[in-house]
XYZ file of C-alpha atoms in Angstrom:
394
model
C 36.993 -17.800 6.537
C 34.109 -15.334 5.433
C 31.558 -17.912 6.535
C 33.288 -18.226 10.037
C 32.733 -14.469 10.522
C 29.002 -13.803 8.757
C 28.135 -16.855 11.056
C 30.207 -15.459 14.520
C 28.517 -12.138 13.495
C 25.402 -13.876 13.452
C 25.377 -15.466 16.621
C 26.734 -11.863 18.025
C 23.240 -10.258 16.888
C 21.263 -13.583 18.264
C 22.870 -13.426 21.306
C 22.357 -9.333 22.256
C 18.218 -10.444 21.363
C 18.216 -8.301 18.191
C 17.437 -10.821 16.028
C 14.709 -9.870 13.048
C 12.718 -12.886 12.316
C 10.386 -12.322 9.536
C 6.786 -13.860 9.742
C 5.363 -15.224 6.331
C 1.927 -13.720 5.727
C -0.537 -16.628 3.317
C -2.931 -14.143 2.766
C -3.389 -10.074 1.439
C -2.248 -7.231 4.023
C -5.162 -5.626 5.885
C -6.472 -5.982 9.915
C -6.678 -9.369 9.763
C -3.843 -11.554 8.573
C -3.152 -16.193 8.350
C 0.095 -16.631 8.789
C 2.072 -19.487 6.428
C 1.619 -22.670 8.830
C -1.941 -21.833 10.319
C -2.592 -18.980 12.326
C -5.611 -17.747 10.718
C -7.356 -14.283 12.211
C -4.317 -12.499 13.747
C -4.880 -8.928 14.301
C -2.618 -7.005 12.599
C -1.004 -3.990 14.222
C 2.418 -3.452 12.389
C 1.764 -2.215 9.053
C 1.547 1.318 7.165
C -1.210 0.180 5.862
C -2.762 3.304 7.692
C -6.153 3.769 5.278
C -6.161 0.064 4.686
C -6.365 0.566 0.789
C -3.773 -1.840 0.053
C -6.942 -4.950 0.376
C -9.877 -1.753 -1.187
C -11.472 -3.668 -3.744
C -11.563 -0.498 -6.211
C -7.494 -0.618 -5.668
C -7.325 -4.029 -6.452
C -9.651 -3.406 -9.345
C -7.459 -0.460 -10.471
C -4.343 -2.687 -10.454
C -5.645 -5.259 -12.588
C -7.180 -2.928 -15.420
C -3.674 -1.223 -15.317
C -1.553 -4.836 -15.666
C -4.323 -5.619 -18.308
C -3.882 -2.679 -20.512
C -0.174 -1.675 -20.328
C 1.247 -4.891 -19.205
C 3.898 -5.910 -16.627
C 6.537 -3.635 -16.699
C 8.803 -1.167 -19.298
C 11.843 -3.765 -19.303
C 13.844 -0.366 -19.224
C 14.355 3.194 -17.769
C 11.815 5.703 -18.776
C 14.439 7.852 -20.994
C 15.250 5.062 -22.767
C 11.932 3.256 -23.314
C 9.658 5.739 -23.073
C 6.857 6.904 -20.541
C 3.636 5.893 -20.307
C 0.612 7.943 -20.035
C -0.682 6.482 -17.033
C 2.669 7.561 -15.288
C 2.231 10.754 -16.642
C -1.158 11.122 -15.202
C -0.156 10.236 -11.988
C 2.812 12.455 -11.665
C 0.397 15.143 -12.168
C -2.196 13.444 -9.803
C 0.361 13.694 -6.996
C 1.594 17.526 -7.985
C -2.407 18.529 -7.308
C -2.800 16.363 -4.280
C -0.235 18.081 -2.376
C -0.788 21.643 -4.615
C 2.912 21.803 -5.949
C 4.045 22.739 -9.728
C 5.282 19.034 -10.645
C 5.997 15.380 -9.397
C 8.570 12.648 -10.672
C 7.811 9.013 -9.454
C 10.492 6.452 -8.126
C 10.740 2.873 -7.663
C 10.603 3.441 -3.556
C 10.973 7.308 -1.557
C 14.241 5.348 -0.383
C 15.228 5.563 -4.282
C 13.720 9.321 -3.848
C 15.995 10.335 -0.444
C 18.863 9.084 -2.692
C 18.594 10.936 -5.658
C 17.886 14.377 -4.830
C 20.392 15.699 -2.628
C 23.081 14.483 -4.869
C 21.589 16.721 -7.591
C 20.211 19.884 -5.889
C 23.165 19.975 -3.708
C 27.240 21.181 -4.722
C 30.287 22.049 -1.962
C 29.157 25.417 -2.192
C 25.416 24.693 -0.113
C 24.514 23.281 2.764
C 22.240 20.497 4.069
C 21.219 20.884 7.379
C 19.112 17.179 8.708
C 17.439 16.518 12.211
C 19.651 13.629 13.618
C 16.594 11.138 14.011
C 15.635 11.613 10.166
C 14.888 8.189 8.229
C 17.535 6.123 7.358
C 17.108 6.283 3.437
C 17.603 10.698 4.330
C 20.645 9.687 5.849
C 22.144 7.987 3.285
C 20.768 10.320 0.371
C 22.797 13.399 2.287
C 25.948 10.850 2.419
C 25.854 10.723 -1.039
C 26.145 14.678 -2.298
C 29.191 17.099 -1.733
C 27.069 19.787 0.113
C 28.674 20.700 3.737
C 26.350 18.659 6.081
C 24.834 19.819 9.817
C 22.756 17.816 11.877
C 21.026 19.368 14.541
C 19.249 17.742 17.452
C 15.627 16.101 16.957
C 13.793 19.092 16.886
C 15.719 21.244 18.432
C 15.295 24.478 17.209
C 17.681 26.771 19.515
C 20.020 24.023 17.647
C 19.082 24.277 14.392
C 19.302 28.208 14.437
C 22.486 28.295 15.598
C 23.425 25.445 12.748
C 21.550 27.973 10.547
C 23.737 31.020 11.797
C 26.540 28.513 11.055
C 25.762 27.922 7.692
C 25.594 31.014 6.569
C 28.649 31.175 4.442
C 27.354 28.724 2.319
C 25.367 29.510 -1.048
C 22.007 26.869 0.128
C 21.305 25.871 2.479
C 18.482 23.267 2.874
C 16.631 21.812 5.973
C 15.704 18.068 5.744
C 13.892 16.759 8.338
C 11.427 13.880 8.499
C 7.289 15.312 8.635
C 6.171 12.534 10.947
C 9.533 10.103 12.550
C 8.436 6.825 12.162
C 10.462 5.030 14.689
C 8.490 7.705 17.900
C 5.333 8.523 16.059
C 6.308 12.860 16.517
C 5.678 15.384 14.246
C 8.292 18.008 13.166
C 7.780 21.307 14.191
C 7.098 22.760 10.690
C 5.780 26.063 11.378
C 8.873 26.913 13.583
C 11.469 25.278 10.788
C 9.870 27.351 8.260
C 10.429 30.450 10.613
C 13.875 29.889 10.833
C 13.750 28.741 7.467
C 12.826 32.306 6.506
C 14.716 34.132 8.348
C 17.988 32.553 7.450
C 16.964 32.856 3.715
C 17.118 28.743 3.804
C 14.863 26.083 2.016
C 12.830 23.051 3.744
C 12.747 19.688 2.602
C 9.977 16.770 3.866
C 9.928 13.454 3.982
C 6.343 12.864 4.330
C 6.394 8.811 4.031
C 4.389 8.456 7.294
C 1.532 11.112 6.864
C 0.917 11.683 3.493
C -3.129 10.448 2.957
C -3.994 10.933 6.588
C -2.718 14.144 8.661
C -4.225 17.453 7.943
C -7.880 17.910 7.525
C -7.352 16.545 3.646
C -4.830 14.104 4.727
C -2.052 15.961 2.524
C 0.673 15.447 5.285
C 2.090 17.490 8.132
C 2.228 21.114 6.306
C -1.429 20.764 5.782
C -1.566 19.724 8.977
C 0.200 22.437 10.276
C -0.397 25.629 7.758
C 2.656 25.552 6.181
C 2.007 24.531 2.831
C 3.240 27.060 1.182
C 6.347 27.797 2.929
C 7.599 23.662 2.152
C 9.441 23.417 -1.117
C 10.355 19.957 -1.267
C 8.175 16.891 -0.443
C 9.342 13.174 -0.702
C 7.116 10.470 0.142
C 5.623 7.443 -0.687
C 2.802 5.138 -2.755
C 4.158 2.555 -0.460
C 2.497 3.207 2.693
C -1.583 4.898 3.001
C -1.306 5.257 -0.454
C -1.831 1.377 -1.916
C 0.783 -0.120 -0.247
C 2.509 -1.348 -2.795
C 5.480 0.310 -3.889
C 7.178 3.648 -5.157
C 7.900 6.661 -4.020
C 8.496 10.457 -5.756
C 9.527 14.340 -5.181
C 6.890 17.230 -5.633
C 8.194 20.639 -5.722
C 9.180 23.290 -8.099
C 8.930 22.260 -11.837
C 12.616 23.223 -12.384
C 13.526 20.868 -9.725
C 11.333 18.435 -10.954
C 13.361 18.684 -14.693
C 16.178 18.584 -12.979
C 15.965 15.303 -11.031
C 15.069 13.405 -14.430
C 18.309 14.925 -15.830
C 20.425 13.932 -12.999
C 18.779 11.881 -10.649
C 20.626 8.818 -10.289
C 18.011 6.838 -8.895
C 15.575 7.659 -11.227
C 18.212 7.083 -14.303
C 19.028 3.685 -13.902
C 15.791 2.349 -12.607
C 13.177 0.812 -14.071
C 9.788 1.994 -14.487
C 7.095 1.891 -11.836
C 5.172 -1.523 -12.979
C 1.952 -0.513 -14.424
C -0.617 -1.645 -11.515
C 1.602 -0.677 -9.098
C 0.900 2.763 -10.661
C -2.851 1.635 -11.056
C -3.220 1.168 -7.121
C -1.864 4.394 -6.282
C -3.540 6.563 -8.819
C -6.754 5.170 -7.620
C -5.822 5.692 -3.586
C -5.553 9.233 -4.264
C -8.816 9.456 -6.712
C -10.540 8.062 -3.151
C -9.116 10.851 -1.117
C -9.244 13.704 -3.242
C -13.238 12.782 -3.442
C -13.546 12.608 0.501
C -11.309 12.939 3.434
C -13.608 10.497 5.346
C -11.280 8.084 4.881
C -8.269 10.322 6.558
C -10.413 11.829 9.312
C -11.366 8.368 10.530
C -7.843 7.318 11.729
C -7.659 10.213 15.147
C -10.707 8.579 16.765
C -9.151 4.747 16.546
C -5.666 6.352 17.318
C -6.786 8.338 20.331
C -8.754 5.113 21.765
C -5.416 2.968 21.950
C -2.984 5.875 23.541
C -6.068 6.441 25.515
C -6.205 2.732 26.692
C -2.462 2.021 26.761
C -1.905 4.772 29.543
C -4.012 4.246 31.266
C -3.125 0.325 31.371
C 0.245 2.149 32.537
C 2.133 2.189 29.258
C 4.238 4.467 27.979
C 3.329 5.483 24.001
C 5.826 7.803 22.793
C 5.116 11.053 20.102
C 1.436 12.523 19.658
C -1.678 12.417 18.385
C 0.060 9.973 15.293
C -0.719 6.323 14.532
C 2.302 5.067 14.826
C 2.453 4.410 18.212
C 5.514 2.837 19.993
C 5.018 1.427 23.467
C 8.788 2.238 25.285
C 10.616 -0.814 26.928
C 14.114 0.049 26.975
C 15.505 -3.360 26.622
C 15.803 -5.362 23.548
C 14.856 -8.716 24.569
C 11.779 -7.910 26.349
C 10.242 -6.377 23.109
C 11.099 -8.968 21.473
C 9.914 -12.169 23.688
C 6.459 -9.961 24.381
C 5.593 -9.437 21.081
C 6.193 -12.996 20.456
C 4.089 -13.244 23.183
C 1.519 -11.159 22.099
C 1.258 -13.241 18.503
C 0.089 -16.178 20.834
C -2.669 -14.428 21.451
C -3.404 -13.234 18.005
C -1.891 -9.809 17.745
C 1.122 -9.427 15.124
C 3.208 -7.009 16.517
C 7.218 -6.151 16.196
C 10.004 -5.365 18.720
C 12.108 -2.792 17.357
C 15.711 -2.669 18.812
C 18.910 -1.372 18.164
C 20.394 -0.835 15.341
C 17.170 0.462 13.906
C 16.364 2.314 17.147
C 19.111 4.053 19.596
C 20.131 1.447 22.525
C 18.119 1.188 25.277
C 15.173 2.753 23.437
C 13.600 -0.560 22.422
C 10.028 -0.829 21.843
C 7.015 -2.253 20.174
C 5.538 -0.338 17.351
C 2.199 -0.697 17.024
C 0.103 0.973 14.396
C -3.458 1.940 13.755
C -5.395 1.741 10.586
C -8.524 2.973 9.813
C -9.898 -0.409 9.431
C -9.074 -1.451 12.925
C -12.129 -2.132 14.772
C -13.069 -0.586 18.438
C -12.989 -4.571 18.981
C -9.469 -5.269 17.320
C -8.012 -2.142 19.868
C -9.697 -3.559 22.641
C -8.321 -7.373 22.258
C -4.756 -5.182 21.459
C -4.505 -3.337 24.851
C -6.213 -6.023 26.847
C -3.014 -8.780 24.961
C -0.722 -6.148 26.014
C -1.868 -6.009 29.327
C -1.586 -9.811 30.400
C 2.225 -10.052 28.364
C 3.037 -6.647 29.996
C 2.435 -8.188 33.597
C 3.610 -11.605 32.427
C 6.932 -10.212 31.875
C 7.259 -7.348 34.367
C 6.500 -4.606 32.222
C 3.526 -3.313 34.305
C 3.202 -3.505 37.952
């Protein structure tokens, strides 16, 4: 009986074209990717790989002197087994990189999302979330007590009257997403932390897709946008610009910080970030704090392919971001073009309901800085045959 509905269920998702295939990569992430079966020298346009240090030899390098000197793994949580000092040194790493008192690392910013509202937040406050926030936001504010507001994406005649709303209650806390990874926007920061202010309210960042490349040090969207000291809370990632590999943490006040190792359920019962893992990322932000080259390199390559794509006759939603979804509106077509556009040697993903609202299906595509002006090029010009192939373009 339970098989007869996963597999009716199944066929349900096959059948409305939102099926999520996933492609088996035979070689390490980076622009160019062989797929498991053949398929060697695709262009890769659909991962965060956004500085492409997740192939940097000195990464690598870093990675493998970490696994060689502390060894695979804890076996255990870090109050029970201890901490190591390279974790240690990283946690402070990331507390000067984005200029906050102190940092505590987690096994993903997914982990990260979950643990902190539960903590911070009681009945008596209030959490106040833009309704297109990530997923893993979502579920961290389902998880705490706190009386819970969600105002239109970027609204902000909606979040002040939220605000005025929510004035009864002891905290209140704005969460809302730095960069939104599914449209490639950036929050309006400066006018949350105005209304932030004014209301007497605190504001919380997920900064998984900008932290190592927006802002003129590639600290993330306050930097970005001047408001660095008016954030409290940042979550992010080591997942994404920063290595690629995994983890995630929470910068902020120190007494937050001691807080979240107290009660922090995430952070409790999980193990230990493996020791290269740690290596990686501790090493990805050694090569930015030395030169924002590396960040500063991404708007040219990102401004070529918007550039392109429009004027192919595209429409790229958000701004100025790499992450740069080209709108379709129907589920299937995303996903037979970019099946489509792998024949021609571009790896690129249809995104569809539920992971996007319906009828807002798309292709994500995303820059790196180690995207050639030749690998854009061959991207836009792929796009253009599959886009007139399949009636996407006149």
């Amino acid at each position: 009986q339970l098989r007869q509905r996963l597999e009716s269920e199944l066929e349900d998702i096959r059948g409305a074209g939102t099926w999520k295939s996933e492609r088996v990569i035979a070689s390490r992430q980076g622009p160019h990717l062989q797929l498991a079966g053949g398929g060697a020298g695709i262009i890769n346009f659909c991962a965060n790989n956004y500085l492409g240090l997740s192939s940097h030899p000195e990464v690598i390098r870093a990675a493998v002197d970490a696994l060689e000197k502390f060894g695979a793994g804890l076996s255990s949580v870090r109050f029970i087994c201890g901490t190591q000092s390279i974790h240690k040194d990283l946690e402070e790493k990331i507390a000067c990189f984005h200029q906050r008192e102190d940092a505590i690392l987690y096994a993903s910013c997914f982990d990260a999302n979950a643990g902190i509202f539960e903590a911070l937040l009681s009945p008596e406050d209030a959490v106040l979330s833009d309704e297109l926030n990530h997923a893993s936001i979502i579920d961290g504010i389902r998880l705490c007590k706190a009386n819970k507001y969600r105002y239109k994406h970027m609204d902000m005649q909606d979040l002040e009257a939220k605000l005025k709303e929510a004035q009864k209650h002891r905290l209140r806390l704005v969460a809302t997403d730095g960069a939104f990874s599914m449209d490639g926007d950036i929050a309006p920061l400066r006018e949350i932390c105005q209304l932030a202010q004014k209301y007497d309210a605190l504001v919380f960042i997920d900064e998984c897709h900008a932290t190592g490349f927006l802002g003129p040090n590639g600290r993330g969207t306050d930097e970005l946008l001047g408001v660095m000291d008016k954030v409290t809370i940042i979550n992010s990632t080591l997942g994404k610009a920063l290595g690629g590999a995994a983890g995630g943490y929470t910068t902020g006040p120190k007494p937050l910080i001691d807080l979240l190792r107290q009660r922090s359920r995430p952070y409790l019962f999980s193990n230990s970030l493996p020791p290269a893992v740690v290596g990686c990322a501790s090493k990805a932000l050694d090569l930015l704090m030395e030169s924002n080259a590396i960040a500063q390199s991404m708007a040219a390559k990102t401004q070529r392919f918007r550039s392109k794509m429009t004027a192919a006759g595209f429409t790229i939603s958000g701004k100025d971001h790499p992450i740069c979804p080209v709108m379709l509106g129907d589920a299937r077509l995303a996903s037979v073009m970019a099946e489509d556009m792998l024949k021609r040697g571009i790896y690129v993903i249809g995104f569809s309901y539920p992971v996007v609202p319906k009828g807002k299906a798309r292709i994500r595509v995303q820059i790196s800085a180690v995207h050639s002006d030749e690998d854009i090029d061959r991207c836009v010009e792929a796009f253009t045959e599959v886009g007139r192939k399949h009636g996407a373009l006149p």
